[in-house]
PDB file of C-alpha atoms in Angstrom:
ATOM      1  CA  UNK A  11       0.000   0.000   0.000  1.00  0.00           C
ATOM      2  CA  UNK A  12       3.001   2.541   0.636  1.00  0.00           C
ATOM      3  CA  UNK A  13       4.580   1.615  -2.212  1.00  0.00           C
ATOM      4  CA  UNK A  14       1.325   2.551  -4.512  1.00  0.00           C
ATOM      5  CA  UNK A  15       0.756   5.489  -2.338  1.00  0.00           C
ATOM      6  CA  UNK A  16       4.604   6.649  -2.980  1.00  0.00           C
ATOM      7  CA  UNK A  17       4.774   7.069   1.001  1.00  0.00           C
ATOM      8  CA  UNK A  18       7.774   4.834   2.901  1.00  0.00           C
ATOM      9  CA  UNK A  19       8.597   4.863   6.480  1.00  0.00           C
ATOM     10  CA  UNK A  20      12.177   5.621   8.278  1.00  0.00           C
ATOM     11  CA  UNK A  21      12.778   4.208  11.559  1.00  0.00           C
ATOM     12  CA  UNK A  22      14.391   5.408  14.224  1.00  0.00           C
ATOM     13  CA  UNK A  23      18.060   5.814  14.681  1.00  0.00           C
ATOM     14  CA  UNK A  24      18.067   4.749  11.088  1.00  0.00           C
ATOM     15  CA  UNK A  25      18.175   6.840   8.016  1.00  0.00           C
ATOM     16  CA  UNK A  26      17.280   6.137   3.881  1.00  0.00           C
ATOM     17  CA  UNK A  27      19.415   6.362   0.861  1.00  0.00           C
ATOM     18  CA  UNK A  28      17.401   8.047  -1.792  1.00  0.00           C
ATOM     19  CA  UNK A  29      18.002   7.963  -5.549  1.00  0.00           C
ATOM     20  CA  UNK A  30      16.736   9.452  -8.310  1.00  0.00           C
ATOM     21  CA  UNK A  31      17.391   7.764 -11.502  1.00  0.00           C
ATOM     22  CA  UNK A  32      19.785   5.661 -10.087  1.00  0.00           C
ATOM     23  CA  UNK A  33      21.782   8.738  -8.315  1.00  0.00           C
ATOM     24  CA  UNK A  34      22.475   9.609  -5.188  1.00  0.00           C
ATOM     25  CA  UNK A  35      19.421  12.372  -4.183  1.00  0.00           C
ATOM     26  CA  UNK A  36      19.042  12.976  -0.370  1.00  0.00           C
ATOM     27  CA  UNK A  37      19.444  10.856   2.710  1.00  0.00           C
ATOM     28  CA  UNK A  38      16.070  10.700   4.232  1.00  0.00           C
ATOM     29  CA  UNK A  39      15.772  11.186   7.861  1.00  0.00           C
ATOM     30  CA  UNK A  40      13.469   9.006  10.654  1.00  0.00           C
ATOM     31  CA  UNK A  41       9.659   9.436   9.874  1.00  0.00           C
ATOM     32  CA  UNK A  42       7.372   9.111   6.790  1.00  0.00           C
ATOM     33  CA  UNK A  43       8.479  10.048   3.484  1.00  0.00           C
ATOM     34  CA  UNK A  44       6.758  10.386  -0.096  1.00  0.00           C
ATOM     35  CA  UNK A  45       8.748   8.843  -2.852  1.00  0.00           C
ATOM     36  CA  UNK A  46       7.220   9.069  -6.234  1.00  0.00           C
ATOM     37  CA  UNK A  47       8.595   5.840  -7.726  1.00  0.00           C
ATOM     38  CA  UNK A  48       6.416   6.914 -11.073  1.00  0.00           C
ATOM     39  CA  UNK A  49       9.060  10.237 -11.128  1.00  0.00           C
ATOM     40  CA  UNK A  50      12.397   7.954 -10.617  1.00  0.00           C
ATOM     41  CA  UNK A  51      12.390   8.155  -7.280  1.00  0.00           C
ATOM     42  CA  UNK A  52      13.789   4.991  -5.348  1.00  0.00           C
ATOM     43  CA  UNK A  53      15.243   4.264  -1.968  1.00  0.00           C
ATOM     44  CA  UNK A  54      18.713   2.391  -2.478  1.00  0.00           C
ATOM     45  CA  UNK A  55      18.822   1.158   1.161  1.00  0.00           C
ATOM     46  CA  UNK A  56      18.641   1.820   5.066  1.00  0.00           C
ATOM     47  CA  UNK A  57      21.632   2.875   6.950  1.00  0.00           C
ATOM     48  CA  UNK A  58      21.748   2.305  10.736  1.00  0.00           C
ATOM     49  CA  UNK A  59      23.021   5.182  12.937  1.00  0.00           C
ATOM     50  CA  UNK A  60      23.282   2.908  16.547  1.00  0.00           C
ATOM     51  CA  UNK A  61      26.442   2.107  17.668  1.00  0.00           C
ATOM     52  CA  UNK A  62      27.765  -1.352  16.511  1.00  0.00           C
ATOM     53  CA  UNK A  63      30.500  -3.413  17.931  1.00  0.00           C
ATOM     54  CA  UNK A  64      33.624  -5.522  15.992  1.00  0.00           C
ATOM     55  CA  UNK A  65      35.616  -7.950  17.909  1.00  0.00           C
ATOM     56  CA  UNK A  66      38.618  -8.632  15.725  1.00  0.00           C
ATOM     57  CA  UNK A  67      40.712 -11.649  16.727  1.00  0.00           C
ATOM     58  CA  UNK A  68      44.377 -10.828  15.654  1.00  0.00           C
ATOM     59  CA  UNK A  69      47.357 -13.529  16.009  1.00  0.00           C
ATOM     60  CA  UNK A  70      51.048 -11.693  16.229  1.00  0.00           C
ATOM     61  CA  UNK A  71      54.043 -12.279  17.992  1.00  0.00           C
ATOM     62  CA  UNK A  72      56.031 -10.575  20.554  1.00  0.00           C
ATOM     63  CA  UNK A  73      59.338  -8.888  20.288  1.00  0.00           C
ATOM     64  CA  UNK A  74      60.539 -12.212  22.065  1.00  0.00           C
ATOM     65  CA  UNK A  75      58.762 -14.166  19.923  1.00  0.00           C
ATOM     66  CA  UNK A  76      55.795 -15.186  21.612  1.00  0.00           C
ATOM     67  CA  UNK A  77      52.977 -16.101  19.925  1.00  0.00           C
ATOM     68  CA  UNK A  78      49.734 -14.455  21.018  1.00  0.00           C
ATOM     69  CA  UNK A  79      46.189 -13.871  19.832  1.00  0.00           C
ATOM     70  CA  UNK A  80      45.146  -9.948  20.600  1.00  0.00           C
ATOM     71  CA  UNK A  81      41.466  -9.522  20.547  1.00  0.00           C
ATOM     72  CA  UNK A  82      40.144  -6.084  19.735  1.00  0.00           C
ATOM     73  CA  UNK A  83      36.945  -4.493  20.514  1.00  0.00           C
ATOM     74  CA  UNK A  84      35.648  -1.658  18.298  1.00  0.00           C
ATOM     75  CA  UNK A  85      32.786   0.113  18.730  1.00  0.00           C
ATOM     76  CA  UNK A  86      31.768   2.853  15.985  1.00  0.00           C
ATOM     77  CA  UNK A  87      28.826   4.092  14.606  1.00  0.00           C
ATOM     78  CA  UNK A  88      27.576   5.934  10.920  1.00  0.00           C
ATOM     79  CA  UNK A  89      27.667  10.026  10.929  1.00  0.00           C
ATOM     80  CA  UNK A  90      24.188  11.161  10.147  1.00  0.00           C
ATOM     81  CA  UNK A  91      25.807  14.221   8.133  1.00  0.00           C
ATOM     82  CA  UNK A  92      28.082  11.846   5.994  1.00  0.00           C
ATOM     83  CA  UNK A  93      25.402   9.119   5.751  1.00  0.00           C
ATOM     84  CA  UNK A  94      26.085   8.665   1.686  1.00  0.00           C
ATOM     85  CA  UNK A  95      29.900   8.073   2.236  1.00  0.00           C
ATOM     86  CA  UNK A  96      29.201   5.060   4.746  1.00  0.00           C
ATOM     87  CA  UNK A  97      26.398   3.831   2.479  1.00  0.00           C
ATOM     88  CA  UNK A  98      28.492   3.904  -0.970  1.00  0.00           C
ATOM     89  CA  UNK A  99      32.215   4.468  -0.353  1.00  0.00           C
ATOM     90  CA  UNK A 100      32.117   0.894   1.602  1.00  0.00           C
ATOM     91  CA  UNK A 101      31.268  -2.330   0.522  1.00  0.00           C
ATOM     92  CA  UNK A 102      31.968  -4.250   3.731  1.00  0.00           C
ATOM     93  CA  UNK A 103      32.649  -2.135   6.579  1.00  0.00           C
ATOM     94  CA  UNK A 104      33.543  -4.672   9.284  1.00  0.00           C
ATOM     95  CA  UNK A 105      36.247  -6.250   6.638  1.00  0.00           C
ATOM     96  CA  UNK A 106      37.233  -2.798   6.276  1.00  0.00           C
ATOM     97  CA  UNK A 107      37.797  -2.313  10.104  1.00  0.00           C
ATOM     98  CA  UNK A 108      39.235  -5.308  10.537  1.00  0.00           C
ATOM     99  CA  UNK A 109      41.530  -5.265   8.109  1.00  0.00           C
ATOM    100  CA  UNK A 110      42.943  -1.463   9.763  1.00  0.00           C
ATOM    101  CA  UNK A 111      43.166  -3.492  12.728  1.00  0.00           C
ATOM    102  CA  UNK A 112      45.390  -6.401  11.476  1.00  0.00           C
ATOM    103  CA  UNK A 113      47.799  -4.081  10.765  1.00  0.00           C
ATOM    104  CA  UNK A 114      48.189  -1.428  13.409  1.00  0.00           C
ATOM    105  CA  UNK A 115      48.370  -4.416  15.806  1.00  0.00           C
ATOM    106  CA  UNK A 116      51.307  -6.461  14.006  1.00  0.00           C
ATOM    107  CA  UNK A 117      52.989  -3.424  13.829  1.00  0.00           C
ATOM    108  CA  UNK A 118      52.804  -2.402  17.309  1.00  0.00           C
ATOM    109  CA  UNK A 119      53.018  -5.547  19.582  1.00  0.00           C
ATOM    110  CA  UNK A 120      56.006  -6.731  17.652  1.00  0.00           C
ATOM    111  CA  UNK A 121      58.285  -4.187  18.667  1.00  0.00           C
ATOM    112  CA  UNK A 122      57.197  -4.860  22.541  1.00  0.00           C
ATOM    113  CA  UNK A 123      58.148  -7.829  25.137  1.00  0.00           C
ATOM    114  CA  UNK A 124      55.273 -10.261  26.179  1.00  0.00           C
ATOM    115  CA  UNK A 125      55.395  -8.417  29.532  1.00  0.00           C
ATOM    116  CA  UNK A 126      55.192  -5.438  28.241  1.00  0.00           C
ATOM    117  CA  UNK A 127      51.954  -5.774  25.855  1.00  0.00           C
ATOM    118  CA  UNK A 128      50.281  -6.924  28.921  1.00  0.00           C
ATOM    119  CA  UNK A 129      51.125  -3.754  30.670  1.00  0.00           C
ATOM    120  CA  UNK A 130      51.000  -0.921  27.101  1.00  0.00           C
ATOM    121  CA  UNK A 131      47.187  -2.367  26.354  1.00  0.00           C
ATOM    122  CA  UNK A 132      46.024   0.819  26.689  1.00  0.00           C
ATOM    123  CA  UNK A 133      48.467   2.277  24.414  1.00  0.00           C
ATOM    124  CA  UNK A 134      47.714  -0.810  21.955  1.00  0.00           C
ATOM    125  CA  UNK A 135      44.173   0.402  22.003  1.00  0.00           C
ATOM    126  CA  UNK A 136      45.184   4.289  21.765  1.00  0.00           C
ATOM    127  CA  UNK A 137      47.205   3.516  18.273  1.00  0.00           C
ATOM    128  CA  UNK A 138      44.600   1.336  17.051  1.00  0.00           C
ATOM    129  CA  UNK A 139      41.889   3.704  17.356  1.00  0.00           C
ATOM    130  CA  UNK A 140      44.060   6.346  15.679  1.00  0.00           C
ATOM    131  CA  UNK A 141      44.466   4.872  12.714  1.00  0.00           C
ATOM    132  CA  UNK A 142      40.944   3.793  12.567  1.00  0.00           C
ATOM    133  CA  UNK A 143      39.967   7.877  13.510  1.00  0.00           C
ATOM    134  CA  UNK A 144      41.711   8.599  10.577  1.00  0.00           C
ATOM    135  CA  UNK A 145      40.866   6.023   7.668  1.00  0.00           C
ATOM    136  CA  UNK A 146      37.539   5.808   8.461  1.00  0.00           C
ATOM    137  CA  UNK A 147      36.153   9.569   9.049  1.00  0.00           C
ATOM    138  CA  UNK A 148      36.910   9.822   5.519  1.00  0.00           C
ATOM    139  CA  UNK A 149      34.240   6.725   5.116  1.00  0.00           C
ATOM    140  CA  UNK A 150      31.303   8.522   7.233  1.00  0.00           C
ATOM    141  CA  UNK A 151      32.027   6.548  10.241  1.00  0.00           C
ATOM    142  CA  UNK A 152      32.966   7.589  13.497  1.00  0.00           C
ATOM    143  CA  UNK A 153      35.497   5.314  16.022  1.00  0.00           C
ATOM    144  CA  UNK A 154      33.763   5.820  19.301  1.00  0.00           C
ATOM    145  CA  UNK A 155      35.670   3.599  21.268  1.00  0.00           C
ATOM    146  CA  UNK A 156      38.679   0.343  21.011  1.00  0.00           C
ATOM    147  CA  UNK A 157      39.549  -2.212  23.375  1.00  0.00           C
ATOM    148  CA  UNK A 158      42.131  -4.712  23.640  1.00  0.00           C
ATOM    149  CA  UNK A 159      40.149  -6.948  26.246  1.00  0.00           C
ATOM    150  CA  UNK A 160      42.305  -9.678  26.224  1.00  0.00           C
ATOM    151  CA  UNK A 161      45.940 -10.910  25.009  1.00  0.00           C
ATOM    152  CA  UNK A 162      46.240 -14.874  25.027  1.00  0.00           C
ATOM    153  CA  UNK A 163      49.867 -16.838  24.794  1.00  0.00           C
ATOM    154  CA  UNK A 164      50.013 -20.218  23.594  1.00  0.00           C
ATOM    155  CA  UNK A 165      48.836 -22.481  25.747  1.00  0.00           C
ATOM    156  CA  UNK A 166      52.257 -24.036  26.917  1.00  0.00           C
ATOM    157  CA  UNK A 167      53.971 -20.283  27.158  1.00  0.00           C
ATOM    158  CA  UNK A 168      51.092 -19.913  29.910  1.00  0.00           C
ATOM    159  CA  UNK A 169      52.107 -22.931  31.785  1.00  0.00           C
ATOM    160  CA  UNK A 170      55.566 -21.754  31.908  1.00  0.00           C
ATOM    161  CA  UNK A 171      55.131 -18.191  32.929  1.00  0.00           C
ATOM    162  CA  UNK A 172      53.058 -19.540  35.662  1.00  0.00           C
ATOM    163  CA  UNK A 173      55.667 -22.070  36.630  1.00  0.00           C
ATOM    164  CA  UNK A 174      58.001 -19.364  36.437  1.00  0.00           C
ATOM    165  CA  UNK A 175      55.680 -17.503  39.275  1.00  0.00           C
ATOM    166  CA  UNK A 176      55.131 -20.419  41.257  1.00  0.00           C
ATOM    167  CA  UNK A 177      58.698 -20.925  40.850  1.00  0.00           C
ATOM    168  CA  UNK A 178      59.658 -17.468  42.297  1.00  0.00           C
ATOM    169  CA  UNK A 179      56.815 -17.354  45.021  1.00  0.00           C
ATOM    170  CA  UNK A 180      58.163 -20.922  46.244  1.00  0.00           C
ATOM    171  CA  UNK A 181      61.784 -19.861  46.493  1.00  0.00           C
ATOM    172  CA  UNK A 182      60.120 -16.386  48.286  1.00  0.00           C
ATOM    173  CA  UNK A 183      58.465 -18.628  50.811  1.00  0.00           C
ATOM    174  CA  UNK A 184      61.507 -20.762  51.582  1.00  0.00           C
ATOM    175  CA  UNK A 185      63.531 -17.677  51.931  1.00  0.00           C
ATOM    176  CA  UNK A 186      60.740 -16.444  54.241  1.00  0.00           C
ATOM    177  CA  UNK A 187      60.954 -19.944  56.225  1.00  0.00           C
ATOM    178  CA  UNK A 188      64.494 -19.448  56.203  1.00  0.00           C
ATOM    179  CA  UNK A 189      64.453 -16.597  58.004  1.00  0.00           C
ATOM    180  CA  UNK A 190      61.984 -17.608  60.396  1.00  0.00           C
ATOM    181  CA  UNK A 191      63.978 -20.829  61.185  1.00  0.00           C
ATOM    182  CA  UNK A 192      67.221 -18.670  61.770  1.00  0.00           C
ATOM    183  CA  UNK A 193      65.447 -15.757  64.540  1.00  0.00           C
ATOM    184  CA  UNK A 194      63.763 -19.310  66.184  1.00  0.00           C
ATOM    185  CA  UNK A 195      67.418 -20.632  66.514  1.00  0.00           C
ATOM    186  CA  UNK A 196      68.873 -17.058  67.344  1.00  0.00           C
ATOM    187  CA  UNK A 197      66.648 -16.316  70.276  1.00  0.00           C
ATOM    188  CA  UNK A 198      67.201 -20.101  71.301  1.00  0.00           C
ATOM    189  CA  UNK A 199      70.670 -19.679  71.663  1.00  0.00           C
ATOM    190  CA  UNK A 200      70.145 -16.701  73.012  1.00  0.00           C
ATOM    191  CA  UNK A 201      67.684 -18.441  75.656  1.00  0.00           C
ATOM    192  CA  UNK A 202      70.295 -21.189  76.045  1.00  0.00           C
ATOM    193  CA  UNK A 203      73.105 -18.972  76.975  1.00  0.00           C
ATOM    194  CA  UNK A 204      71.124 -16.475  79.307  1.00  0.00           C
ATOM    195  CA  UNK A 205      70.146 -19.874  81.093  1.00  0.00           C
ATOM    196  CA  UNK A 206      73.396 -21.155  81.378  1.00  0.00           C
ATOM    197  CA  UNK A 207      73.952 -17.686  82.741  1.00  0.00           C
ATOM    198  CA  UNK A 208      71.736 -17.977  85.201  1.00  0.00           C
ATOM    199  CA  UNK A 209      72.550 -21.427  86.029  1.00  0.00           C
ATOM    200  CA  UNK A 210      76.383 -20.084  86.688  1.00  0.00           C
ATOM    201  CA  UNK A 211      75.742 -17.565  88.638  1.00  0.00           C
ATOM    202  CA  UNK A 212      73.078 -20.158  90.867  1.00  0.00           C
ATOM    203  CA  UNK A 213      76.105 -22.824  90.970  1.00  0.00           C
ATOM    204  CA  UNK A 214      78.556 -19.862  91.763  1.00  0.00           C
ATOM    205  CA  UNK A 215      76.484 -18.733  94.972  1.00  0.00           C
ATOM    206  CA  UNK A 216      75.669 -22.422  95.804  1.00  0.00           C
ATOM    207  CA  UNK A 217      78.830 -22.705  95.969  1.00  0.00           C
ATOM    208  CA  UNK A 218      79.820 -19.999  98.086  1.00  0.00           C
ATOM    209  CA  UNK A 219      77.106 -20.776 100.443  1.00  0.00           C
ATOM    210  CA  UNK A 220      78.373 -23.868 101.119  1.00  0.00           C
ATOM    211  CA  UNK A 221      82.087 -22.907 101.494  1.00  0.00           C
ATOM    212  CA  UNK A 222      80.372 -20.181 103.993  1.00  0.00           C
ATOM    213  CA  UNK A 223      78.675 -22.562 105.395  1.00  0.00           C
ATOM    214  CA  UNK A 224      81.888 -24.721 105.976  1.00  0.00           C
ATOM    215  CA  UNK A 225      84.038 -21.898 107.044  1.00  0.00           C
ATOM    216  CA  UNK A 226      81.709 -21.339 109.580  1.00  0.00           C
ATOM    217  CA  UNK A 227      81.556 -24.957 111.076  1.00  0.00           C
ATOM    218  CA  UNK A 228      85.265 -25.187 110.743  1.00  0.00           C
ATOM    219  CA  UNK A 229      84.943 -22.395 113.375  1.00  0.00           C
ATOM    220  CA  UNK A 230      82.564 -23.526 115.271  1.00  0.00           C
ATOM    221  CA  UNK A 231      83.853 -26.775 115.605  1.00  0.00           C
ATOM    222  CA  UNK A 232      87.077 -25.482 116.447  1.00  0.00           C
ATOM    223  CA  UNK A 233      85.800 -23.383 119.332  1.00  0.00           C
ATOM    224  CA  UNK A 234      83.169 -26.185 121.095  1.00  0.00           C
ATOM    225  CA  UNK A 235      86.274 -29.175 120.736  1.00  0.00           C
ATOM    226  CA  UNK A 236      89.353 -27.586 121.698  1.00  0.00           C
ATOM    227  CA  UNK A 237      92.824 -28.938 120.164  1.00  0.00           C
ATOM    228  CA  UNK A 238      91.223 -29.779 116.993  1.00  0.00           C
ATOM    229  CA  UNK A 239      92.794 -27.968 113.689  1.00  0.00           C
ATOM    230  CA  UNK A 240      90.681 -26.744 110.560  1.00  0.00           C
ATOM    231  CA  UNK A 241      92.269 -29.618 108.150  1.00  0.00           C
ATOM    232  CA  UNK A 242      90.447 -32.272 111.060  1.00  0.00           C
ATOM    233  CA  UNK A 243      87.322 -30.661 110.702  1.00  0.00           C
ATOM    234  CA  UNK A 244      87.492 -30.772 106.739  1.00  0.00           C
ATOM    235  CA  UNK A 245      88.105 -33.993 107.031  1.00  0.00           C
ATOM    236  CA  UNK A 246      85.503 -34.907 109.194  1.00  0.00           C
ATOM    237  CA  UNK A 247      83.041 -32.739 107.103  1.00  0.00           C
ATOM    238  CA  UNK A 248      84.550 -34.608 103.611  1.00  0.00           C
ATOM    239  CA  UNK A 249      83.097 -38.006 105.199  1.00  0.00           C
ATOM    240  CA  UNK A 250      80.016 -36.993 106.450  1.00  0.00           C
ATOM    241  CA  UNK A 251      79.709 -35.312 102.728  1.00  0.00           C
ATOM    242  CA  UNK A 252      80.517 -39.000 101.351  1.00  0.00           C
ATOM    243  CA  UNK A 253      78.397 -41.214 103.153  1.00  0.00           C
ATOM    244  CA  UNK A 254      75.561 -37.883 102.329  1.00  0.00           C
ATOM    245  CA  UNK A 255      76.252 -38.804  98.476  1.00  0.00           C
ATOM    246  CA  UNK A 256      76.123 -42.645  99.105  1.00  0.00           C
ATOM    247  CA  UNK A 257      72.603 -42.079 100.628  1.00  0.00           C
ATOM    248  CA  UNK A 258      71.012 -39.744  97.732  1.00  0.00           C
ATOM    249  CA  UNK A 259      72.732 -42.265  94.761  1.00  0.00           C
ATOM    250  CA  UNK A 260      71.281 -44.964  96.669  1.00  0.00           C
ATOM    251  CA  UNK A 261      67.661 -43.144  97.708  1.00  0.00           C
ATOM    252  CA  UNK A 262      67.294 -42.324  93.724  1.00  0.00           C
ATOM    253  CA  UNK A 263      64.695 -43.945  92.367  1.00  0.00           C
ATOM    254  CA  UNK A 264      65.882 -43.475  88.337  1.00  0.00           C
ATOM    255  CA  UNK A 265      69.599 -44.512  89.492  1.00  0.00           C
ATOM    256  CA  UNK A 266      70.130 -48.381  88.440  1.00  0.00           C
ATOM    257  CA  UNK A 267      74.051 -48.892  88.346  1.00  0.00           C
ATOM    258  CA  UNK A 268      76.827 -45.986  89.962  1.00  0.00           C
ATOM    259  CA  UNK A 269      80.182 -46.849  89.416  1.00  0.00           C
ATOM    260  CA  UNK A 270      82.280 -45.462  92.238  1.00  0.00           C
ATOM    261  CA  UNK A 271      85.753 -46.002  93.921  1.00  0.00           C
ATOM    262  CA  UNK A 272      84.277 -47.850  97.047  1.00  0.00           C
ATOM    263  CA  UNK A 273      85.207 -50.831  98.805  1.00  0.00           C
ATOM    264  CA  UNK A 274      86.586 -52.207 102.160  1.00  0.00           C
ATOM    265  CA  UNK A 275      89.940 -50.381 101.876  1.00  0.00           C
ATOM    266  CA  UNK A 276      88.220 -46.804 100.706  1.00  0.00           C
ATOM    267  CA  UNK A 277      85.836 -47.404 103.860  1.00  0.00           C
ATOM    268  CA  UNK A 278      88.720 -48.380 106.085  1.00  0.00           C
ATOM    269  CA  UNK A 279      90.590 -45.447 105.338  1.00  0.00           C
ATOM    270  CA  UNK A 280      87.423 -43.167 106.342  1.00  0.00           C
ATOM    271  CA  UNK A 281      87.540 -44.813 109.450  1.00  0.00           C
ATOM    272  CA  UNK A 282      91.129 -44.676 110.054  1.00  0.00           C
ATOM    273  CA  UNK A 283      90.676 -41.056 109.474  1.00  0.00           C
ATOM    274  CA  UNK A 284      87.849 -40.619 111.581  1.00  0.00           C
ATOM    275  CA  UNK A 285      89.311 -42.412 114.332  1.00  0.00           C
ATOM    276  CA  UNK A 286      92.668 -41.428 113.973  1.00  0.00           C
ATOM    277  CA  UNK A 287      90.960 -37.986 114.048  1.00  0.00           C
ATOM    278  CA  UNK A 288      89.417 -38.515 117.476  1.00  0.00           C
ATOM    279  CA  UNK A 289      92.093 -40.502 119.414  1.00  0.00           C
ATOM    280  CA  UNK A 290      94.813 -37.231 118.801  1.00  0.00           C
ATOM    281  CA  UNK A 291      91.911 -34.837 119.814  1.00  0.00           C
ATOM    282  CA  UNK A 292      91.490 -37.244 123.430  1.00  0.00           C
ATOM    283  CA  UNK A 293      94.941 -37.531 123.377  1.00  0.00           C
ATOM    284  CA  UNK A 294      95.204 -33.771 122.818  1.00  0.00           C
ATOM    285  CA  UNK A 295      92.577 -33.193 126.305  1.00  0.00           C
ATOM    286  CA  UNK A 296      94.367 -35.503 128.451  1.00  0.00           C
ATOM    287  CA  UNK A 297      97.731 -33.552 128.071  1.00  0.00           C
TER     288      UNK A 297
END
């Protein structure tokens, strides 16, 4: 019925190629139209004015000649004003695009390092939408935005870049344990000596409490038992200090075998002591 009535329809965010003749006339904007098909008058085609999107899939290699794929997102759009340019000047837009992007991005990611393309996406992106700015305004199409939203190594470069991390985070942790193991045996040591330390100093006054303590019966001794000399006393003390020891090795209940000078003789020559000890003190009082 439109078409008999010379009347067409224009949709939204779209405009119409009309030709006259089979030449370009006027681009016809959204709403309704009359087109007098009896006078010439023909509409070539729609052209879309929304913003469209292009993923371009791209395989390159690095400057260290790694293999990668680099996909590309481009977003662009028509230019209402230069509507006739994107409708005839281009066949096949998206080969068009793609193409552009084939070769900005083998030009640029071969001249970086597989670590650095991961880091310069942005300025990936930045040269491939330059190029694009420029080759296709002349087209009627505008480069709104591009994207490099992902760069993907072989599949066996991946699994040795992350042994190569694992690698370095394991020799990080056993340097880490390393260092943990050497403060746990520096403030043992530490610990150890300050104990032994301690221990001296405990041994050290032990021991001059009990030469005190000696000194003191020595005198004592002396004074209550006159006639008796310092070296008697000692002595006297010594056995009472050995038959002491006897008693504790032989109390312990963890001690199952002492080996110790001891025998008849070594108890004999206590006594000998010991009486020899007393007889010149009686001796000593009856004088």
């Amino acid at each position: 019925m439109g078409g008999l009535l010379c009347c067409i329809q224009v949709d939204q965010s779209t405009v119409a190629i009309k030709e006259r003749f089979g030449k370009f006339d006027e681009v016809l904007q959204p709403g309704c139209h009359c087109l007098p098909w009896f006078l010439g008058s023909q509409m070539a085609g729609h052209l879309s004015l929304r913003l469209q999107q292009l993923d371009v899939k791209c395989e390159t290699k690095t400057k260290d000649n790694v293999f990668v794929n680099v996909v590309a997102s481009i977003q662009y759009r028509a230019l209402s004003d230069k509507a006739s340019d994107a409708f005839y000047k281009l066949s096949n837009t998206r080969s068009q695009i793609q193409a552009y992007v084939f070769d900005v991005i083998r030009a640029t990611v071969p001249k970086l390092n597989l670590d650095a393309a991961f880091e310069q996406k942005n300025d990936i992106a930045k040269a491939v939408e330059d190029e694009l700015e420029k080759a296709m305004s002349a087209y009627g199409y505008e480069i709104v935005q591009t994207l490099i939203v992902d760069i993907e190594p072989d599949e066996h470069v991946k699994r040795a870049m992350n042994e190569i991390n694992a690698a370095a985070r394991l020799r990080m942790a056993a340097n880490e344990k390393a260092e943990a193991e050497k403060i746990l045996q520096i403030k043992r040591a530490e610990g150890e000596a300050e104990a032994k330390y301690l221990s001296g100093l405990g041994i050290a006054r032990q021991r001059q409490a009990i030469v005190d303590g000696l000194r003191d019966s020595v005198l004592g001794f002396s004074v209550n038992v006159p006639g008796t000399t310092a070296k008697d006393v000692m002595d006297m003390v010594l056995v009472t200090q050995y038959f002491d020891t006897m008693k504790e090795i032989g109390a312990a209940s963890k001690s199952s075998a002492v080996f110790i000078p001891h025998g008849p003789g070594a108890v004999r020559d206590v006594a000998s002591q010991i009486r020899d000890g007393l007889l010149q003190g009686s001796q000593h009082n009856v004088s």
